[in-house]
Amino acid sequence: MSTGFLSVDLDALATNWRALDAMTDVETCAVVKADGYGLGAGKVARALAKAGVKRFFVAVAEEGVELRQALGPNVEICVFSGHMRGDTDMIADMVLTPMCNTVGQLTRHLEALPEHPFGVQLDTGMNRLGLEIGEWASVAEIALAQNCRLVMSHLACADEPDHPMNRQQLEQFHLMTDGISVPRSLAATGGILLGPEYHFDLTRPGVGLYGGMPFADAQPVAYLDLPVIQIRELEVGETVGYGNAWTAKRPSKIATVSGGYADGLHRALSAGVNLWHGSQSVPVVGRVSMDLITVDVTDLPELPGSLSVLGPDQTVDALAAKADTIGYEILTSLGSRYARRYAGG
Ligand SMILES: *Cc1c(COP(=O)(O)O)cnc(C)c1O
């Protein structure tokens, strides 16, 4: 077998959820959109439900359907994109809770499924999803008199604790929601870390559960190892890979490992990235190609059978920084080709 090996530590996932839960006095939910940030929504959500999560969030109704099938009837599943045309049957049959983002979505929901639970997403300045203050003022009374379960908004800059936008959005959320009796939510992972003012009645962490920043104390959840397919010896002056991008300056041993940009190991990782053999790092040389990466293993005392990409010595955020992106994108890019193993849970 030559595929890479993605190992997901469900115990670390549950530990991260408990750690985020312990930072607040309110309900801690879990965001499992984009297939559980690339790690497998069903497996991830079952482990989190076992740890105590009662309410999950997904991006689109189709994800909600899969999640309901994985989790059964005893949890609430909320959909950030709300009640889109064509969603009504899924929302009704799978008992999903859409977060209505516009007056149109709210009208569609109340007309199609009058008794069915829903939530409302408000825009407090991010200008991505949610009702603006004037729209909310015109429908709040009607919405809150129905089966409204949650009123939420989302922070644009929560990963920067000192950013003035945080306080600005907090004040706007108060202005829009103070005095209502429906539960309120403003915080994702970053918002939890901003402190109790941001916690309201429930929090919605995603990335922190999966071991990513801004939750600096998170335990790693994803481990990725790539098998070595071939090792060759190069003489001084020989080149490696597309574009002859690397030239041997000394007699070198080059390992070719199975994994490439089709597996979410972005082509931007070609320069300055290390893989690991135990605790020893070895540099990627040449360009990352679709299925293969070449690594200079000359300095290793023994020939490796595999090399690690994500592990104790290289977090998703460290790898992301090398590709000029964020941990979220590394996780959700991991792709379907890896052999996956789930430990714990
Ligand atoms: C993705 C998302 C979250 C989770 O955010 P993290 O930064 O991953 O914790 C919470 N709320 C909304 C609206 C989201 O889109």
Tab-separated table of C-alpha atoms and ligand atoms in Angstrom:
chain	number	residue	atom	x	y	z
A	1	MET	CA	0.000	0.000	0.000
A	2	SER	CA	1.467	3.331	-0.995
A	3	THR	CA	-1.097	5.896	0.118
A	4	GLY	CA	-0.301	8.278	2.915
A	5	PHE	CA	-1.626	7.483	6.345
A	6	LEU	CA	-3.885	9.946	8.169
A	7	SER	CA	-4.435	9.146	11.809
A	8	VAL	CA	-7.112	11.010	13.799
A	9	ASP	CA	-6.854	11.011	17.577
A	10	LEU	CA	-10.462	11.147	18.780
A	11	ASP	CA	-9.365	11.240	22.425
A	12	ALA	CA	-7.343	14.402	21.754
A	13	LEU	CA	-10.404	15.831	19.991
A	14	ALA	CA	-12.558	15.166	23.059
A	15	THR	CA	-9.833	16.589	25.307
A	16	ASN	CA	-9.790	19.786	23.238
A	17	TRP	CA	-13.582	20.075	23.492
A	18	ARG	CA	-13.454	19.599	27.267
A	19	ALA	CA	-10.686	22.203	27.570
A	20	LEU	CA	-12.709	24.777	25.590
A	21	ASP	CA	-15.825	23.833	27.566
A	22	ALA	CA	-13.960	24.412	30.842
A	23	MET	CA	-13.145	27.996	29.758
A	24	THR	CA	-16.812	29.009	29.899
A	25	ASP	CA	-19.843	28.567	32.132
A	26	VAL	CA	-22.131	28.087	29.134
A	27	GLU	CA	-23.048	25.326	26.678
A	28	THR	CA	-20.208	24.361	24.320
A	29	CYS	CA	-21.388	23.153	20.927
A	30	ALA	CA	-19.250	21.870	18.039
A	31	VAL	CA	-18.816	22.955	14.422
A	32	VAL	CA	-18.320	19.970	12.100
A	33	LYS	CA	-18.780	21.648	8.709
A	34	ALA	CA	-16.652	20.666	5.694
A	35	ASP	CA	-16.603	17.014	6.753
A	36	GLY	CA	-15.463	17.821	10.270
A	37	TYR	CA	-12.711	20.174	9.031
A	38	GLY	CA	-11.555	17.415	6.713
A	39	LEU	CA	-11.180	14.770	9.398
A	40	GLY	CA	-14.490	12.900	8.897
A	41	ALA	CA	-17.715	14.489	10.180
A	42	GLY	CA	-19.434	11.270	11.244
A	43	LYS	CA	-16.531	9.876	13.275
A	44	VAL	CA	-15.640	13.252	14.734
A	45	ALA	CA	-19.232	14.088	15.679
A	46	ARG	CA	-19.886	10.694	17.283
A	47	ALA	CA	-16.805	11.134	19.463
A	48	LEU	CA	-17.906	14.654	20.409
A	49	ALA	CA	-21.472	13.534	21.168
A	50	LYS	CA	-20.001	10.922	23.488
A	51	ALA	CA	-17.954	13.640	25.183
A	52	GLY	CA	-21.158	15.625	25.812
A	53	VAL	CA	-21.916	17.812	22.779
A	54	LYS	CA	-25.669	18.290	22.353
A	55	ARG	CA	-25.710	20.782	19.491
A	56	PHE	CA	-23.729	20.683	16.232
A	57	PHE	CA	-23.298	23.196	13.431
A	58	VAL	CA	-22.772	22.537	9.722
A	59	ALA	CA	-22.517	24.926	6.759
A	60	VAL	CA	-25.180	23.506	4.436
A	61	ALA	CA	-28.301	21.351	4.783
A	62	GLU	CA	-26.738	18.490	2.830
A	63	GLU	CA	-24.075	18.174	5.550
A	64	GLY	CA	-26.861	18.191	8.105
A	65	VAL	CA	-28.513	15.200	6.428
A	66	GLU	CA	-25.307	13.147	6.630
A	67	LEU	CA	-24.731	14.201	10.196
A	68	ARG	CA	-28.261	13.234	11.248
A	69	GLN	CA	-27.715	9.803	9.709
A	70	ALA	CA	-24.463	9.450	11.674
A	71	LEU	CA	-25.774	10.755	15.008
A	72	GLY	CA	-29.432	9.729	15.242
A	73	PRO	CA	-32.210	11.824	16.746
A	74	ASN	CA	-30.899	13.027	20.106
A	75	VAL	CA	-28.807	16.062	19.123
A	76	GLU	CA	-29.652	19.386	17.525
A	77	ILE	CA	-28.115	20.091	14.108
A	78	CYS	CA	-27.944	23.750	13.052
A	79	VAL	CA	-27.246	24.954	9.509
A	80	PHE	CA	-25.313	28.230	9.086
A	81	SER	CA	-26.464	28.881	5.498
A	82	GLY	CA	-30.078	28.914	6.691
A	83	HIS	CA	-33.174	27.853	4.782
A	84	MET	CA	-32.368	27.946	1.073
A	85	ARG	CA	-34.818	27.161	-1.701
A	86	GLY	CA	-34.879	23.370	-2.059
A	87	ASP	CA	-33.853	22.747	1.564
A	88	THR	CA	-37.337	22.402	3.049
A	89	ASP	CA	-37.646	18.607	2.755
A	90	MET	CA	-34.178	18.033	4.225
A	91	ILE	CA	-34.879	20.435	7.083
A	92	ALA	CA	-38.229	18.789	7.823
A	93	ASP	CA	-37.263	15.128	7.353
A	94	MET	CA	-33.903	15.320	9.135
A	95	VAL	CA	-35.058	17.812	11.766
A	96	LEU	CA	-32.400	20.419	10.993
A	97	THR	CA	-32.395	23.891	12.549
A	98	PRO	CA	-31.631	26.507	9.865
A	99	MET	CA	-30.021	29.792	10.931
A	100	CYS	CA	-32.116	32.217	8.848
A	101	ASN	CA	-29.890	34.924	7.348
A	102	THR	CA	-32.352	37.126	5.456
A	103	VAL	CA	-35.939	38.254	5.729
A	104	GLY	CA	-36.572	36.063	2.674
A	105	GLN	CA	-35.184	32.957	4.414
A	106	LEU	CA	-37.202	33.688	7.528
A	107	THR	CA	-40.388	34.116	5.475
A	108	ARG	CA	-39.671	30.927	3.529
A	109	HIS	CA	-39.130	29.027	6.761
A	110	LEU	CA	-42.204	30.305	8.593
A	111	GLU	CA	-44.431	29.723	5.553
A	112	ALA	CA	-43.125	26.249	4.712
A	113	LEU	CA	-42.592	24.850	8.218
A	114	PRO	CA	-44.397	27.106	10.698
A	115	GLU	CA	-43.817	25.019	13.837
A	116	HIS	CA	-40.332	23.838	12.941
A	117	PRO	CA	-37.387	25.147	14.997
A	118	PHE	CA	-35.026	27.692	13.478
A	119	GLY	CA	-32.425	30.238	14.490
A	120	VAL	CA	-31.511	33.699	13.277
A	121	GLN	CA	-28.080	34.903	12.261
A	122	LEU	CA	-27.417	38.619	12.673
A	123	ASP	CA	-24.740	40.674	10.973
A	124	THR	CA	-22.769	42.690	13.510
A	125	GLY	CA	-20.224	44.045	11.042
A	126	MET	CA	-18.581	41.165	9.209
A	127	ASN	CA	-20.904	41.682	6.232
A	128	ARG	CA	-20.951	38.040	5.274
A	129	LEU	CA	-24.153	36.432	6.578
A	130	GLY	CA	-27.065	37.618	8.670
A	131	LEU	CA	-29.772	40.237	9.085
A	132	GLU	CA	-28.670	43.833	9.489
A	133	ILE	CA	-29.956	45.923	12.349
A	134	GLY	CA	-32.833	47.537	10.431
A	135	GLU	CA	-34.024	44.237	8.964
A	136	TRP	CA	-33.853	42.602	12.378
A	137	ALA	CA	-35.858	45.444	13.921
A	138	SER	CA	-38.630	44.840	11.386
A	139	VAL	CA	-38.931	41.068	11.953
A	140	ALA	CA	-37.608	40.422	15.478
A	141	GLU	CA	-41.004	40.462	17.139
A	142	ILE	CA	-42.486	37.993	14.648
A	143	ALA	CA	-39.413	35.721	14.717
A	144	LEU	CA	-39.101	35.631	18.499
A	145	ALA	CA	-42.778	34.724	18.865
A	146	GLN	CA	-42.191	31.564	16.797
A	147	ASN	CA	-40.061	28.480	17.538
A	148	CYS	CA	-36.779	30.439	17.506
A	149	ARG	CA	-34.017	28.478	19.259
A	150	LEU	CA	-30.983	30.694	18.837
A	151	VAL	CA	-29.894	34.175	17.839
A	152	MET	CA	-26.269	34.284	16.752
A	153	SER	CA	-23.602	36.389	15.091
A	154	HIS	CA	-19.984	35.793	14.069
A	155	LEU	CA	-16.772	37.682	14.864
A	156	ALA	CA	-14.510	38.787	12.025
A	157	CYS	CA	-11.272	39.324	13.987
A	158	ALA	CA	-11.514	37.064	17.045
A	159	ASP	CA	-8.074	35.572	16.367
A	160	GLU	CA	-6.613	39.034	17.106
A	161	PRO	CA	-7.571	39.717	20.749
A	162	ASP	CA	-6.604	43.392	20.616
A	163	HIS	CA	-8.472	44.184	17.426
A	164	PRO	CA	-11.065	46.942	18.054
A	165	MET	CA	-13.515	45.085	15.795
A	166	ASN	CA	-14.147	42.552	18.584
A	167	ARG	CA	-15.554	45.111	20.991
A	168	GLN	CA	-17.405	46.887	18.197
A	169	GLN	CA	-19.198	43.660	17.220
A	170	LEU	CA	-19.857	42.810	20.877
A	171	GLU	CA	-21.559	46.163	21.378
A	172	GLN	CA	-23.558	45.797	18.192
A	173	PHE	CA	-24.691	42.299	19.270
A	174	HIS	CA	-25.836	43.691	22.617
A	175	LEU	CA	-27.654	46.505	20.890
A	176	MET	CA	-29.457	44.045	18.623
A	177	THR	CA	-30.286	41.343	21.187
A	178	ASP	CA	-30.376	42.660	24.757
A	179	GLY	CA	-33.682	41.861	26.433
A	180	ILE	CA	-34.635	38.869	24.266
A	181	SER	CA	-35.270	35.559	26.003
A	182	VAL	CA	-33.960	33.299	23.200
A	183	PRO	CA	-30.411	31.900	23.736
A	184	ARG	CA	-27.625	33.943	22.144
A	185	SER	CA	-24.232	32.981	20.658
A	186	LEU	CA	-21.342	35.098	19.407
A	187	ALA	CA	-18.165	33.067	20.008
A	188	ALA	CA	-16.348	30.498	17.885
A	189	THR	CA	-12.896	29.266	19.014
A	190	GLY	CA	-11.392	32.754	19.005
A	191	GLY	CA	-14.361	34.268	20.827
A	192	ILE	CA	-14.088	31.721	23.644
A	193	LEU	CA	-10.515	32.885	24.227
A	194	LEU	CA	-11.588	36.564	24.311
A	195	GLY	CA	-13.249	35.986	27.673
A	196	PRO	CA	-16.637	35.690	29.382
A	197	GLU	CA	-18.187	38.840	27.889
A	198	TYR	CA	-18.169	37.052	24.546
A	199	HIS	CA	-19.656	33.746	25.716
A	200	PHE	CA	-23.407	34.541	26.002
A	201	ASP	CA	-25.458	31.295	26.205
A	202	LEU	CA	-23.526	28.965	23.953
A	203	THR	CA	-20.250	28.796	22.040
A	204	ARG	CA	-19.508	27.308	18.616
A	205	PRO	CA	-15.874	26.176	18.432
A	206	GLY	CA	-14.553	24.506	15.305
A	207	VAL	CA	-10.843	24.717	14.586
A	208	GLY	CA	-9.750	24.531	18.225
A	209	LEU	CA	-11.365	21.104	18.525
A	210	TYR	CA	-9.176	19.875	15.674
A	211	GLY	CA	-5.961	21.145	17.206
A	212	GLY	CA	-5.679	24.458	15.345
A	213	MET	CA	-4.925	28.063	16.197
A	214	PRO	CA	-6.018	30.331	17.768
A	215	PHE	CA	-6.364	27.652	20.505
A	216	ALA	CA	-2.642	27.522	21.299
A	217	ASP	CA	-3.025	24.856	24.008
A	218	ALA	CA	-4.883	22.441	21.756
A	219	GLN	CA	-3.626	18.895	21.493
A	220	PRO	CA	-2.811	17.776	17.957
A	221	VAL	CA	-5.595	15.654	16.466
A	222	ALA	CA	-4.343	14.864	12.945
A	223	TYR	CA	-1.179	12.886	12.240
A	224	LEU	CA	-0.013	12.373	8.688
A	225	ASP	CA	2.711	9.989	7.507
A	226	LEU	CA	3.801	9.380	3.935
A	227	PRO	CA	5.430	6.112	2.851
A	228	VAL	CA	8.786	6.243	1.086
A	229	ILE	CA	8.417	4.693	-2.370
A	230	GLN	CA	12.016	4.932	-3.495
A	231	ILE	CA	15.391	6.219	-2.316
A	232	ARG	CA	18.083	7.141	-4.825
A	233	GLU	CA	21.641	8.429	-4.643
A	234	LEU	CA	22.586	11.599	-6.500
A	235	GLU	CA	25.981	12.909	-7.488
A	236	VAL	CA	26.941	16.549	-7.223
A	237	GLY	CA	25.220	18.561	-9.978
A	238	GLU	CA	22.272	16.210	-10.524
A	239	THR	CA	18.815	17.780	-10.296
A	240	VAL	CA	15.500	16.747	-8.760
A	241	GLY	CA	11.935	17.057	-10.008
A	242	TYR	CA	9.971	19.339	-12.330
A	243	GLY	CA	11.810	22.372	-13.569
A	244	ASN	CA	15.113	21.000	-12.219
A	245	ALA	CA	14.199	23.083	-9.205
A	246	TRP	CA	16.878	21.597	-6.913
A	247	THR	CA	20.480	20.692	-7.599
A	248	ALA	CA	22.645	18.433	-5.408
A	249	LYS	CA	25.596	20.348	-3.960
A	250	ARG	CA	26.949	17.223	-2.296
A	251	PRO	CA	26.451	13.489	-2.868
A	252	SER	CA	22.825	13.121	-1.690
A	253	LYS	CA	20.213	10.535	-0.830
A	254	ILE	CA	16.761	11.561	-2.047
A	255	ALA	CA	13.602	9.845	-0.783
A	256	THR	CA	10.451	10.040	-2.885
A	257	VAL	CA	7.335	9.866	-0.689
A	258	SER	CA	3.739	9.222	-1.673
A	259	GLY	CA	1.650	12.393	-1.301
A	260	GLY	CA	1.372	15.658	-3.185
A	261	TYR	CA	-0.754	18.642	-3.943
A	262	ALA	CA	-3.690	16.374	-4.857
A	263	ASP	CA	-3.590	15.293	-1.212
A	264	GLY	CA	-3.734	18.833	0.131
A	265	LEU	CA	0.040	19.229	0.414
A	266	HIS	CA	0.030	22.484	-1.478
A	267	ARG	CA	2.588	23.164	-4.179
A	268	ALA	CA	3.551	26.237	-2.156
A	269	LEU	CA	5.120	23.803	0.341
A	270	SER	CA	8.006	23.156	-2.041
A	271	ALA	CA	10.483	25.531	-0.432
A	272	GLY	CA	11.655	25.528	3.153
A	273	VAL	CA	9.403	22.743	4.409
A	274	ASN	CA	10.610	19.834	6.488
A	275	LEU	CA	9.266	16.337	6.930
A	276	TRP	CA	10.209	14.346	9.995
A	277	HIS	CA	11.764	11.005	10.810
A	278	GLY	CA	11.178	10.580	14.512
A	279	SER	CA	12.406	13.845	15.952
A	280	GLN	CA	14.835	14.563	13.117
A	281	SER	CA	13.787	16.911	10.339
A	282	VAL	CA	14.627	16.483	6.664
A	283	PRO	CA	14.079	19.144	3.980
A	284	VAL	CA	11.708	18.879	1.029
A	285	VAL	CA	13.721	19.459	-2.149
A	286	GLY	CA	12.450	20.274	-5.629
A	287	ARG	CA	8.797	20.923	-6.339
A	288	VAL	CA	5.840	19.231	-4.713
A	289	SER	CA	4.097	17.389	-7.543
A	290	MET	CA	0.579	15.962	-7.738
A	291	ASP	CA	1.292	12.638	-6.023
A	292	LEU	CA	4.891	12.821	-4.878
A	293	ILE	CA	7.300	14.823	-2.742
A	294	THR	CA	11.081	14.497	-2.798
A	295	VAL	CA	13.048	14.817	0.421
A	296	ASP	CA	16.770	15.046	1.160
A	297	VAL	CA	17.449	12.232	3.650
A	298	THR	CA	21.245	12.289	3.324
A	299	ASP	CA	21.707	13.207	6.989
A	300	LEU	CA	19.514	10.465	8.411
A	301	PRO	CA	21.469	7.648	10.082
A	302	GLU	CA	19.111	5.048	8.568
A	303	LEU	CA	16.896	4.791	5.514
A	304	PRO	CA	13.323	5.717	6.484
A	305	GLY	CA	10.243	3.643	5.580
A	306	SER	CA	8.010	6.663	5.947
A	307	LEU	CA	8.242	10.351	6.823
A	308	SER	CA	5.878	12.397	8.922
A	309	VAL	CA	4.201	15.597	7.690
A	310	LEU	CA	1.881	16.344	10.627
A	311	GLY	CA	2.851	15.216	14.088
A	312	PRO	CA	4.278	16.363	17.402
A	313	ASP	CA	7.064	18.295	15.643
A	314	GLN	CA	4.964	19.900	12.928
A	315	THR	CA	1.462	21.205	13.701
A	316	VAL	CA	-1.134	22.078	11.075
A	317	ASP	CA	-0.439	25.757	11.747
A	318	ALA	CA	3.317	25.378	11.353
A	319	LEU	CA	2.756	23.657	8.023
A	320	ALA	CA	0.165	26.270	7.047
A	321	ALA	CA	2.602	29.101	7.721
A	322	LYS	CA	5.041	27.526	5.264
A	323	ALA	CA	2.327	27.536	2.592
A	324	ASP	CA	1.297	31.102	3.457
A	325	THR	CA	-2.145	29.931	4.575
A	326	ILE	CA	-3.978	28.954	7.794
A	327	GLY	CA	-4.450	25.659	9.629
A	328	TYR	CA	-8.108	25.561	8.591
A	329	GLU	CA	-7.101	25.306	4.946
A	330	ILE	CA	-4.492	22.610	5.536
A	331	LEU	CA	-7.042	20.468	7.419
A	332	THR	CA	-9.896	20.905	4.968
A	333	SER	CA	-7.586	20.229	1.990
A	334	LEU	CA	-6.348	16.853	3.206
A	335	GLY	CA	-8.296	14.975	0.570
A	336	SER	CA	-9.731	11.525	0.142
A	337	ARG	CA	-6.716	9.483	-0.899
A	338	TYR	CA	-5.214	8.799	2.514
A	339	ALA	CA	-5.781	5.591	4.432
A	340	ARG	CA	-7.513	6.874	7.562
A	341	ARG	CA	-7.324	5.435	10.993
A	342	TYR	CA	-9.295	6.635	13.998
A	343	ALA	CA	-7.849	6.064	17.426
A	344	GLY	CA	-9.784	6.354	20.707
A	345	GLY	CA	-13.253	7.869	20.898
B	1	LIG	C1	-16.790	28.132	10.914
B	1	LIG	C2	-17.648	28.875	11.872
B	1	LIG	C3	-17.491	28.678	13.259
B	1	LIG	C4	-16.331	27.917	13.848
B	1	LIG	O1	-15.207	28.759	13.781
B	1	LIG	P1	-13.760	28.324	14.316
B	1	LIG	O2	-12.937	29.520	14.078
B	1	LIG	O3	-13.343	27.163	13.474
B	1	LIG	O4	-13.903	27.963	15.739
B	1	LIG	C5	-18.427	29.263	14.104
B	1	LIG	N1	-19.424	30.038	13.608
B	1	LIG	C6	-19.571	30.287	12.282
B	1	LIG	C7	-20.675	31.153	11.820
B	1	LIG	C8	-18.684	29.712	11.371
B	1	LIG	O5	-18.816	29.963	10.065
